[in-house]
Amino acid sequence: MGKKGKKEKKGRGAEKTAAKMEKKASKRSRKEEEDLEALIAHFQTLDARKTQVTETPCSPPSPRLNASLSAHPEKDELILFGGEYFNGQKTLLYNELYVYNIKKDTWTKVDIPGPPPRRCAHQTVVVPQGGGQLWVFGGEFASPDGEQFYHYKDLWVLHLATKTWEQVRSAGGPSGRSGHRMVAWKRQLILFGGFHESTRDYIYYNDVHSFNLDTFVWSKLSPSGTGPTPRSGCQMSVTPQGSIVIYGGYSKQRVKKDVDRGTQHSDMFLLKPEDGGEGKWTWTRISPSGVKPTPRSGFSVAMTPNHQVLLFGGVCDKEEEESLEGMFFNDLYFYDAARSRWFLGQLKGPKSEKRKRRRARAEDHEGARELERGAASAPEPLEVVKEVVAEDGTVVTIKQVLTAPGSAGCPPPEEEDGAMEAGPRVEPCPRSSTMLAVKHGLLYVYGGMFEAGDRQVTLNDLYCLDLHKMEEWKVLVEMDAETQEWLEDTDSEEDSSSAEGAEGGDEDQDEDSGEETGEEEEGEVLLGSDFVLCS
């Protein structure tokens, strides 16, 4: 009895200790959340100084990832909102609104009174009613040191016609989260998944919510069938048949104390409304045919003009207990819901080059016939003069004498074709967490990030691809990653405790564009990409 009593007493003591530690951790977590709420309130006070709409022509926005890029439903414009940037020491969050004019190739910074607080990893959906509306839900705010997170559960709408922000307050909505996905389905917004993270723990979601755009009422859906496991960062899109497709995503789970294991999902599900059942849905797992994307997370998604789903880029992380190494992608995949089939996207190449190659072949054949007929004279050799700038700035002039086509020294057609294709290929570098938008059949790729060793390189370049022609990428905004500010991590708490560090804005943009690090980028992987739809 004595020993048993001692064991029970010892057991109760351990439970009390665990309960006290949990209480302290919960209290500390709540204190951290309150600190972030105070910081967010501080920034909102600064935003409250804006009393009228101002539109200022500007250079392209500063580098960022996990922002949103949306096509205006009525104008030839793209709308960029929010995002984050990490310079090695500080995490910067944004709530700026930029508009890119497609026809004029110009950027405008639009300051509107009462905007949503700074955030990243949120979701936006554009609907056409009322001259166009941009709906924003959730996302996250991070402390300057990137160690604490606040997840939003607010819903906002930007009225594009009047340039006014409105917070829509409606009970019963999803909990605070980021990395979720949201689409417009008929007169509703449908939201799936996401995650919530604190310094103590994290949780991933697989719940489904709908928001009625007529009644402004949230509803939690309870689909029948077996659906996706909890995840964030998945593909979510509406099919032409009226169902919703979920593909891939990322989640992690704790395998032992302070050790987490991540999962890059590659399964696919269909969320289908039941016939005659208002608000009733059914999950079905599907296994499409074709060339499927390789495992990855951090990819981006857009809808093509022919209602196919487009998937771009991402990263495949190889996790060890003490290290994380990522392979970044810049490839394209298309999913055809009508055929339930994946396609790999490949460029055809510009038609002008094809015509040149065919013309070169024709000239070669003509030259060969002339030689057979015993042509009396050969064409004059061609002298090419090139100027090359060396690393030290010296200009070197190179003269090269080329034998004209059809002469004795003419290379075979295959070599000439190869020489014509040897020029530098224009394409977005491999990246993750980029922003996509499609307007008039043109795909726009903006920003994102990749890693070079221990350094994170955040981008602000802009590329365009004609999805009808599928010939070649065009660069609209170039970026030299060498000019980006990167500060080595230190143990100093001065930088991480500065409230200005998370504010972002024009000052940070000027600093980013004005400093050069001089470091060489290591570890960047460029993937070849000749895009054509092929199975």
Coordinates of C-alpha atoms in Angstrom, one line a residue:
M1 CA 0.0 0.0 0.0
G2 CA 2.8 2.3 0.9
K3 CA 4.7 1.9 -2.4
K4 CA 1.5 2.2 -4.4
G5 CA 0.6 5.4 -2.5
K6 CA 4.0 6.8 -3.3
K7 CA 3.7 6.0 -7.0
E8 CA 0.3 7.6 -7.2
K9 CA 1.5 10.6 -5.4
K10 CA 4.6 10.8 -7.7
G11 CA 2.3 10.4 -10.7
R12 CA 0.0 13.2 -9.5
G13 CA 3.1 15.4 -9.0
A14 CA 4.2 14.9 -12.5
E15 CA 0.8 15.7 -13.9
K16 CA 0.7 18.9 -11.8
T17 CA 4.2 19.9 -13.1
A18 CA 3.1 19.2 -16.7
A19 CA -0.1 21.2 -16.2
K20 CA 1.9 24.1 -14.8
M21 CA 4.3 24.1 -17.7
E22 CA 1.4 23.9 -20.2
K23 CA -0.2 26.9 -18.4
K24 CA 3.0 28.9 -18.5
A25 CA 3.6 28.0 -22.2
S26 CA 0.0 29.0 -23.0
K27 CA 0.4 32.3 -21.1
R28 CA 3.6 33.0 -22.9
S29 CA 2.0 32.2 -26.2
R30 CA -0.9 34.5 -25.5
K31 CA 1.6 37.3 -24.4
E32 CA 3.4 36.9 -27.7
E33 CA 0.1 37.1 -29.6
E34 CA -0.8 40.2 -27.7
D35 CA 2.6 41.8 -28.6
L36 CA 1.9 41.1 -32.3
E37 CA -1.6 42.5 -32.0
A38 CA -0.1 45.7 -30.5
L39 CA 2.4 45.9 -33.4
I40 CA -0.4 45.4 -35.9
A41 CA -2.4 48.1 -34.2
H42 CA 0.6 50.4 -34.4
F43 CA 0.8 49.9 -38.1
Q44 CA -2.9 50.4 -38.5
T45 CA -2.6 53.7 -36.7
L46 CA 0.0 54.8 -39.3
D47 CA -2.3 53.6 -42.1
A48 CA -5.2 55.7 -40.6
R49 CA -3.3 58.8 -41.6
K50 CA -4.3 58.2 -45.2
T51 CA -7.4 60.1 -45.7
Q52 CA -7.7 60.1 -49.5
V53 CA -6.9 57.9 -52.5
T54 CA -3.6 58.7 -54.1
E55 CA -2.1 57.1 -57.2
T56 CA 1.6 57.5 -57.7
P57 CA 3.5 56.3 -60.8
C58 CA 6.4 54.2 -59.5
S59 CA 9.1 51.7 -60.4
P60 CA 8.3 48.0 -60.0
P61 CA 7.5 46.9 -56.4
S62 CA 10.3 45.7 -54.2
P63 CA 11.2 41.9 -54.1
R64 CA 8.6 39.8 -52.3
L65 CA 6.9 36.4 -52.0
N66 CA 3.6 35.0 -50.8
A67 CA 1.8 38.1 -52.1
S68 CA -1.3 38.0 -54.4
L69 CA -1.4 38.9 -58.1
S70 CA -4.9 39.3 -59.6
A71 CA -6.2 40.2 -63.0
H72 CA -8.7 43.1 -63.1
P73 CA -12.0 41.7 -64.4
E74 CA -12.7 44.7 -66.7
K75 CA -9.4 46.5 -67.3
D76 CA -6.0 45.5 -68.7
E77 CA -4.5 45.6 -65.2
L78 CA -2.9 43.3 -62.7
I79 CA -3.3 44.0 -59.0
L80 CA -0.5 43.1 -56.5
F81 CA -1.3 43.1 -52.8
G82 CA 0.7 42.3 -49.7
G83 CA 3.6 39.9 -49.4
E84 CA 6.8 39.4 -47.4
Y85 CA 10.6 39.9 -47.7
F86 CA 13.5 38.6 -45.6
N87 CA 16.9 40.2 -45.7
G88 CA 18.8 37.8 -43.6
Q89 CA 17.9 39.5 -40.3
K90 CA 14.5 41.1 -40.5
T91 CA 11.2 39.9 -41.9
L92 CA 9.3 42.7 -43.7
L93 CA 5.5 42.5 -44.2
Y94 CA 3.5 44.6 -46.7
N95 CA -0.1 45.8 -47.3
E96 CA 0.8 48.0 -50.3
L97 CA -1.4 47.9 -53.4
Y98 CA 0.2 48.1 -56.8
V99 CA -1.4 48.2 -60.2
Y100 CA 0.4 47.1 -63.4
N101 CA -1.0 48.5 -66.6
I102 CA -0.4 45.8 -69.2
K103 CA -0.8 48.0 -72.3
K104 CA 1.4 50.8 -71.0
D105 CA 3.9 48.5 -69.2
T106 CA 3.8 50.9 -66.1
W107 CA 3.4 50.5 -62.4
T108 CA 1.2 52.6 -60.1
K109 CA 1.2 52.6 -56.3
V110 CA -2.4 53.1 -55.0
D111 CA -2.8 54.3 -51.4
I112 CA -6.4 53.8 -50.2
P113 CA -7.6 54.8 -46.7
G114 CA -8.3 52.0 -44.3
P115 CA -6.5 49.0 -45.9
P116 CA -6.2 45.5 -44.4
P117 CA -3.2 45.1 -42.0
R118 CA 0.1 44.0 -43.4
R119 CA 0.1 40.3 -44.3
C120 CA 1.4 37.5 -46.5
A121 CA 0.2 34.0 -47.5
H122 CA -3.4 35.2 -47.7
Q123 CA -5.9 34.4 -50.5
T124 CA -7.6 36.7 -53.0
V125 CA -10.4 36.1 -55.3
V126 CA -11.7 38.6 -58.0
V127 CA -15.4 38.6 -58.9
P128 CA -17.0 40.9 -61.6
Q129 CA -20.0 42.3 -59.8
G130 CA -20.1 46.0 -58.9
G131 CA -17.4 47.0 -61.4
G132 CA -15.1 44.4 -59.9
Q133 CA -14.4 43.2 -56.3
L134 CA -11.1 41.8 -54.8
W135 CA -11.9 39.6 -51.8
V136 CA -9.1 38.9 -49.3
F137 CA -9.2 36.4 -46.5
G138 CA -6.7 35.5 -43.8
G139 CA -2.9 35.3 -44.1
E140 CA -0.2 35.9 -41.5
F141 CA 1.9 38.6 -39.8
A142 CA 5.3 37.9 -38.5
S143 CA 7.5 39.6 -35.9
P144 CA 10.6 41.3 -37.3
D145 CA 12.8 38.4 -36.1
G146 CA 10.4 35.9 -37.9
E147 CA 10.0 33.9 -34.7
Q148 CA 6.4 34.8 -33.8
F149 CA 3.3 34.6 -36.0
Y150 CA -0.2 36.1 -36.0
H151 CA -2.8 34.5 -38.2
Y152 CA -5.7 36.6 -39.5
K153 CA -9.3 35.4 -39.8
D154 CA -10.6 38.7 -41.3
L155 CA -12.4 39.1 -44.6
W156 CA -12.0 42.2 -46.7
V157 CA -13.2 43.4 -50.1
L158 CA -11.6 46.0 -52.3
H159 CA -14.2 47.7 -54.5
L160 CA -12.2 48.3 -57.7
A161 CA -14.6 50.8 -59.2
T162 CA -14.6 53.2 -56.2
K163 CA -11.2 52.3 -54.9
T164 CA -12.4 51.7 -51.4
W165 CA -11.5 49.0 -48.8
E166 CA -14.3 47.4 -46.7
Q167 CA -13.9 44.9 -43.9
V168 CA -16.8 42.5 -43.9
R169 CA -17.7 41.3 -40.4
S170 CA -19.6 38.0 -40.4
A171 CA -19.6 35.4 -37.6
G172 CA -19.0 31.7 -38.0
G173 CA -16.1 32.0 -40.4
P174 CA -12.9 29.9 -40.6
S175 CA -10.3 30.2 -37.7
G176 CA -7.2 32.3 -38.2
R177 CA -4.9 30.7 -40.8
S178 CA -2.5 31.1 -43.7
G179 CA -1.5 29.0 -46.7
H180 CA -5.2 28.2 -47.3
R181 CA -6.8 28.2 -50.7
M182 CA -10.0 30.0 -51.9
V183 CA -12.0 30.1 -55.1
A184 CA -15.1 31.7 -56.4
W185 CA -17.9 29.1 -57.1
K186 CA -21.1 30.6 -58.5
R187 CA -22.1 33.2 -55.9
Q188 CA -19.9 31.9 -53.1
L189 CA -16.3 31.9 -51.9
I190 CA -15.2 28.3 -51.1
L191 CA -12.2 28.0 -48.7
F192 CA -10.1 24.9 -47.9
G193 CA -7.2 24.0 -45.6
G194 CA -4.3 26.1 -44.4
F195 CA -2.4 26.1 -41.2
H196 CA -1.9 28.0 -37.9
E197 CA 1.5 28.2 -36.2
S198 CA 2.7 29.6 -32.9
T199 CA 6.0 29.3 -31.0
R200 CA 4.6 26.3 -29.2
D201 CA 2.8 24.3 -31.8
Y202 CA 1.2 24.2 -35.2
I203 CA -1.9 22.7 -36.7
Y204 CA -2.9 22.0 -40.3
Y205 CA -6.5 22.1 -41.6
N206 CA -8.7 20.2 -44.1
D207 CA -12.0 21.9 -43.3
V208 CA -14.2 23.5 -46.0
H209 CA -16.1 26.8 -45.6
S210 CA -18.3 28.8 -47.9
F211 CA -19.2 32.5 -47.9
N212 CA -22.3 33.7 -49.6
L213 CA -21.7 36.8 -51.7
D214 CA -25.4 37.8 -51.5
T215 CA -26.2 37.2 -47.8
F216 CA -22.6 37.7 -46.5
V217 CA -23.0 34.6 -44.4
W218 CA -20.3 32.0 -43.6
S219 CA -21.2 28.3 -43.6
K220 CA -19.0 25.3 -42.7
L221 CA -19.5 22.5 -45.1
S222 CA -19.4 18.8 -44.2
P223 CA -18.8 16.8 -47.4
S224 CA -19.4 13.1 -47.4
G225 CA -16.7 10.7 -48.5
T226 CA -13.0 10.6 -47.6
G227 CA -11.3 13.9 -48.4
P228 CA -7.7 15.2 -48.3
T229 CA -5.7 15.1 -45.1
P230 CA -4.9 18.4 -43.5
R231 CA -2.5 20.5 -45.6
S232 CA -1.6 24.0 -46.8
G233 CA -0.4 25.4 -50.1
C234 CA -2.4 23.0 -52.3
Q235 CA -3.9 23.6 -55.8
M236 CA -7.6 24.5 -55.6
S237 CA -9.5 25.2 -58.8
V238 CA -13.0 25.1 -60.2
T239 CA -13.6 22.7 -63.2
P240 CA -15.8 23.5 -66.2
Q241 CA -18.2 20.9 -64.8
G242 CA -18.7 22.8 -61.6
S243 CA -16.6 20.7 -59.2
I244 CA -13.6 21.7 -57.3
V245 CA -10.2 20.1 -57.6
I246 CA -7.6 19.8 -54.8
Y247 CA -4.1 18.7 -55.6
G248 CA -0.9 18.3 -53.5
G249 CA 0.1 20.7 -50.8
Y250 CA 2.3 20.5 -47.7
S251 CA 2.0 19.5 -44.1
K252 CA 4.3 18.4 -41.3
Q253 CA 4.0 16.4 -38.1
R254 CA 6.1 16.0 -35.0
V255 CA 7.9 12.7 -34.9
K256 CA 9.7 13.4 -31.6
K257 CA 10.5 16.3 -29.4
D258 CA 11.7 19.3 -31.4
V259 CA 11.8 17.1 -34.6
D260 CA 9.3 17.6 -37.4
R261 CA 8.8 15.7 -40.6
G262 CA 7.3 17.4 -43.6
T263 CA 5.1 15.8 -46.3
Q264 CA 4.8 17.0 -49.9
H265 CA 1.4 15.6 -50.9
S266 CA 0.8 14.5 -54.5
D267 CA -2.7 13.1 -54.2
M268 CA -5.7 14.6 -55.9
F269 CA -9.4 15.0 -54.9
L270 CA -12.6 16.2 -56.4
L271 CA -15.1 18.1 -54.3
K272 CA -18.5 17.7 -56.1
P273 CA -21.8 19.3 -55.3
E274 CA -24.6 16.8 -54.8
D275 CA -27.5 17.0 -57.2
G276 CA -30.5 18.6 -55.7
G277 CA -28.8 19.0 -52.3
E278 CA -28.3 22.6 -51.3
G279 CA -25.0 23.0 -49.6
K280 CA -24.2 19.2 -49.8
W281 CA -20.9 18.1 -51.2
T282 CA -19.0 14.9 -51.8
W283 CA -15.3 14.1 -51.7
T284 CA -13.9 11.7 -54.3
R285 CA -10.2 10.7 -54.7
I286 CA -9.1 10.8 -58.4
S287 CA -6.1 9.4 -60.2
P288 CA -5.6 11.4 -63.5
S289 CA -3.5 10.0 -66.3
G290 CA -0.7 11.7 -68.2
V291 CA 2.6 13.4 -67.1
K292 CA 2.0 14.4 -63.5
P293 CA 4.0 17.0 -61.6
T294 CA 7.0 15.7 -59.7
P295 CA 6.6 16.0 -55.8
R296 CA 6.9 19.6 -54.7
S297 CA 5.5 22.3 -52.5
G298 CA 5.4 26.1 -52.9
F299 CA 4.0 25.8 -56.4
S300 CA 1.7 28.4 -57.9
V301 CA -1.6 28.0 -59.8
A302 CA -3.6 29.9 -62.4
M303 CA -6.5 29.1 -64.8
T304 CA -5.9 29.1 -68.5
P305 CA -8.3 30.5 -71.1
N306 CA -9.5 27.0 -72.1
H307 CA -10.3 26.2 -68.4
Q308 CA -7.2 24.1 -67.8
V309 CA -5.3 24.4 -64.5
L310 CA -1.8 25.7 -64.8
L311 CA 0.9 24.8 -62.2
F312 CA 4.2 26.6 -62.1
G313 CA 7.5 26.1 -60.2
G314 CA 7.8 25.1 -56.6
V315 CA 10.5 23.4 -54.5
C316 CA 11.2 19.8 -53.5
D317 CA 12.7 19.7 -50.0
K318 CA 14.9 16.9 -48.9
E319 CA 14.7 16.9 -45.1
E320 CA 17.3 15.5 -42.7
E321 CA 17.1 15.9 -38.9
E322 CA 19.7 18.7 -39.0
S323 CA 19.4 20.1 -42.5
L324 CA 17.0 21.0 -45.3
E325 CA 18.0 21.1 -48.9
G326 CA 15.7 22.2 -51.7
M327 CA 15.5 21.7 -55.5
F328 CA 13.6 24.6 -57.1
F329 CA 11.6 24.3 -60.3
N330 CA 10.5 26.6 -63.2
D331 CA 8.5 24.0 -65.2
L332 CA 4.9 24.2 -66.2
Y333 CA 2.2 21.5 -66.0
F334 CA -1.4 21.7 -67.2
Y335 CA -4.4 19.7 -65.8
D336 CA -7.3 19.1 -68.1
A337 CA -10.3 18.3 -65.9
A338 CA -12.5 17.3 -68.8
R339 CA -10.1 14.5 -69.7
S340 CA -8.7 14.0 -66.2
R341 CA -5.2 14.2 -67.6
W342 CA -2.0 16.0 -66.8
F343 CA 0.2 17.5 -69.5
L344 CA 3.8 18.8 -69.3
G345 CA 4.2 22.3 -70.8
Q346 CA 6.9 22.8 -73.3
L347 CA 7.8 25.8 -75.5
K348 CA 7.7 25.5 -79.2
G349 CA 10.3 28.2 -79.8
P350 CA 9.7 31.4 -81.8
K351 CA 8.5 31.0 -85.4
S352 CA 11.0 33.5 -86.7
E353 CA 13.9 31.2 -85.7
K354 CA 12.1 28.2 -87.3
R355 CA 11.8 30.1 -90.6
K356 CA 15.5 31.0 -90.4
R357 CA 16.5 27.4 -89.8
R358 CA 14.4 26.3 -92.8
R359 CA 15.8 29.1 -94.9
A360 CA 19.3 28.0 -93.9
R361 CA 18.6 24.4 -94.9
A362 CA 17.3 25.5 -98.3
E363 CA 20.4 27.6 -98.9
D364 CA 22.6 24.7 -97.9
H365 CA 20.8 22.4 -100.4
E366 CA 21.0 25.0 -103.2
G367 CA 24.7 25.4 -102.5
A368 CA 25.3 21.7 -102.7
R369 CA 23.5 21.6 -106.1
E370 CA 25.7 24.4 -107.4
L371 CA 28.8 22.5 -106.3
E372 CA 27.6 19.4 -108.1
R373 CA 27.1 21.6 -111.3
G374 CA 30.6 22.8 -110.9
A375 CA 30.1 26.4 -110.0
A376 CA 33.0 28.5 -111.2
S377 CA 33.3 30.9 -108.4
A378 CA 32.8 30.7 -104.6
P379 CA 31.1 33.4 -102.5
E380 CA 33.3 35.9 -100.7
P381 CA 34.1 35.0 -97.0
L382 CA 32.3 37.0 -94.4
E383 CA 34.2 39.0 -91.8
V384 CA 32.5 39.4 -88.4
V385 CA 33.8 41.9 -85.8
K386 CA 32.7 41.5 -82.2
E387 CA 33.5 43.6 -79.1
V388 CA 33.7 41.8 -75.8
V389 CA 34.0 43.5 -72.4
A390 CA 36.4 41.7 -70.1
E391 CA 35.9 41.4 -66.3
D392 CA 38.4 44.3 -65.7
G393 CA 36.5 46.6 -68.1
T394 CA 38.8 46.2 -71.0
V395 CA 37.1 46.1 -74.4
V396 CA 38.5 43.4 -76.6
T397 CA 37.9 43.4 -80.4
I398 CA 37.5 39.9 -82.0
K399 CA 37.6 39.5 -85.8
Q400 CA 36.3 36.2 -87.2
V401 CA 36.2 35.1 -90.8
L402 CA 33.3 32.9 -91.6
T403 CA 33.1 30.8 -94.8
A404 CA 29.8 31.6 -96.6
P405 CA 27.1 29.0 -97.0
G406 CA 27.6 26.7 -99.9
S407 CA 31.4 26.9 -100.0
A408 CA 33.8 24.1 -99.3
G409 CA 34.0 24.8 -95.6
C410 CA 30.3 24.9 -95.0
P411 CA 29.3 23.0 -91.8
P412 CA 26.5 20.4 -92.1
P413 CA 22.9 21.6 -91.6
E414 CA 22.6 20.0 -88.2
E415 CA 25.5 22.1 -86.8
E416 CA 24.1 25.3 -88.3
D417 CA 20.7 24.6 -86.6
G418 CA 22.6 24.0 -83.3
A419 CA 24.4 27.3 -83.7
M420 CA 21.2 29.2 -84.2
E421 CA 19.7 27.7 -81.1
A422 CA 22.7 28.4 -78.9
G423 CA 21.5 31.9 -77.9
P424 CA 20.6 32.6 -74.3
R425 CA 17.2 31.4 -73.4
V426 CA 14.9 33.8 -71.7
E427 CA 12.9 32.2 -68.9
P428 CA 12.0 32.7 -65.2
C429 CA 14.7 31.1 -63.0
P430 CA 13.5 28.2 -60.8
R431 CA 11.6 29.5 -57.8
S432 CA 8.8 28.9 -55.3
S433 CA 6.0 31.1 -53.7
T434 CA 5.7 33.2 -56.8
M435 CA 2.6 35.1 -57.9
L436 CA 0.7 34.2 -61.1
A437 CA -2.1 35.8 -63.1
V438 CA -3.6 35.2 -66.5
K439 CA -5.1 38.0 -68.6
H440 CA -6.1 37.8 -72.3
G441 CA -4.4 34.4 -72.6
L442 CA -1.1 35.7 -71.3
L443 CA 0.5 34.2 -68.2
Y444 CA 2.3 36.7 -65.9
V445 CA 4.9 35.4 -63.4
Y446 CA 6.0 37.8 -60.7
G447 CA 8.6 37.5 -57.9
G448 CA 9.0 34.6 -55.5
M449 CA 12.2 33.2 -54.0
F450 CA 14.9 30.6 -54.3
E451 CA 17.8 29.7 -52.0
A452 CA 21.5 29.9 -52.8
G453 CA 23.4 28.1 -50.0
D454 CA 22.3 29.7 -46.7
R455 CA 21.0 32.8 -48.5
Q456 CA 17.3 33.4 -49.5
V457 CA 17.0 35.3 -52.7
T458 CA 13.7 37.2 -53.1
L459 CA 12.7 38.2 -56.6
N460 CA 10.8 41.1 -58.2
D461 CA 11.1 40.2 -61.8
L462 CA 8.1 39.9 -64.2
Y463 CA 7.8 37.4 -67.1
C464 CA 5.0 36.9 -69.6
L465 CA 4.1 33.8 -71.7
D466 CA 1.5 33.7 -74.5
L467 CA -0.5 30.5 -73.6
H468 CA -2.1 30.4 -77.1
K469 CA 1.2 30.4 -79.0
M470 CA 3.4 28.7 -76.3
E471 CA 6.5 29.9 -78.1
E472 CA 8.8 31.9 -75.7
W473 CA 8.9 33.8 -72.4
K474 CA 9.2 37.5 -72.5
V475 CA 10.9 39.4 -69.6
L476 CA 9.0 42.6 -68.7
V477 CA 10.9 43.4 -65.5
E478 CA 14.5 42.2 -65.1
M479 CA 16.3 41.7 -61.7
D480 CA 19.9 41.2 -60.8
A481 CA 19.9 39.1 -57.6
E482 CA 23.4 40.3 -56.9
T483 CA 22.1 43.8 -56.1
Q484 CA 19.8 42.5 -53.4
E485 CA 20.5 43.4 -49.7
W486 CA 21.5 40.4 -47.6
L487 CA 22.5 40.8 -44.0
E488 CA 24.3 38.0 -42.2
D489 CA 22.4 36.6 -39.2
T490 CA 23.6 37.9 -35.8
D491 CA 22.6 37.3 -32.2
S492 CA 21.9 41.0 -31.7
E493 CA 18.3 41.6 -30.5
E494 CA 18.4 45.3 -31.6
D495 CA 17.4 44.5 -35.1
S496 CA 14.7 41.9 -34.3
S497 CA 13.1 44.2 -31.7
S498 CA 12.7 47.1 -34.0
A499 CA 9.0 47.7 -34.9
E500 CA 10.1 49.5 -38.1
G501 CA 11.6 46.3 -39.4
A502 CA 8.3 44.7 -40.1
E503 CA 6.7 47.8 -41.6
G504 CA 8.1 47.5 -45.1
G505 CA 7.3 50.2 -47.6
D506 CA 9.2 52.6 -49.9
E507 CA 12.2 53.1 -47.7
D508 CA 13.0 49.4 -47.7
Q509 CA 12.5 49.3 -51.4
D510 CA 15.0 52.0 -51.9
E511 CA 17.5 50.3 -49.7
D512 CA 17.0 46.9 -51.5
S513 CA 17.6 48.4 -54.9
G514 CA 20.6 50.6 -53.8
E515 CA 22.9 48.1 -52.1
E516 CA 25.1 45.4 -53.7
T517 CA 26.2 42.4 -51.8
G518 CA 28.8 41.2 -54.3
E519 CA 28.1 37.6 -53.3
E520 CA 28.0 34.9 -56.0
E521 CA 24.8 32.9 -56.3
E522 CA 25.5 29.3 -55.6
G523 CA 23.0 26.5 -55.9
E524 CA 20.7 28.1 -58.4
V525 CA 19.3 25.4 -60.7
L526 CA 18.2 26.4 -64.2
L527 CA 15.9 23.9 -65.8
G528 CA 15.5 23.7 -69.6
S529 CA 12.0 24.5 -70.8
D530 CA 10.7 24.3 -74.4
F531 CA 7.0 24.4 -73.8
V532 CA 4.4 22.4 -75.9
L533 CA 1.4 20.5 -74.6
C534 CA 2.5 16.9 -74.7
S535 CA 1.3 13.8 -72.9

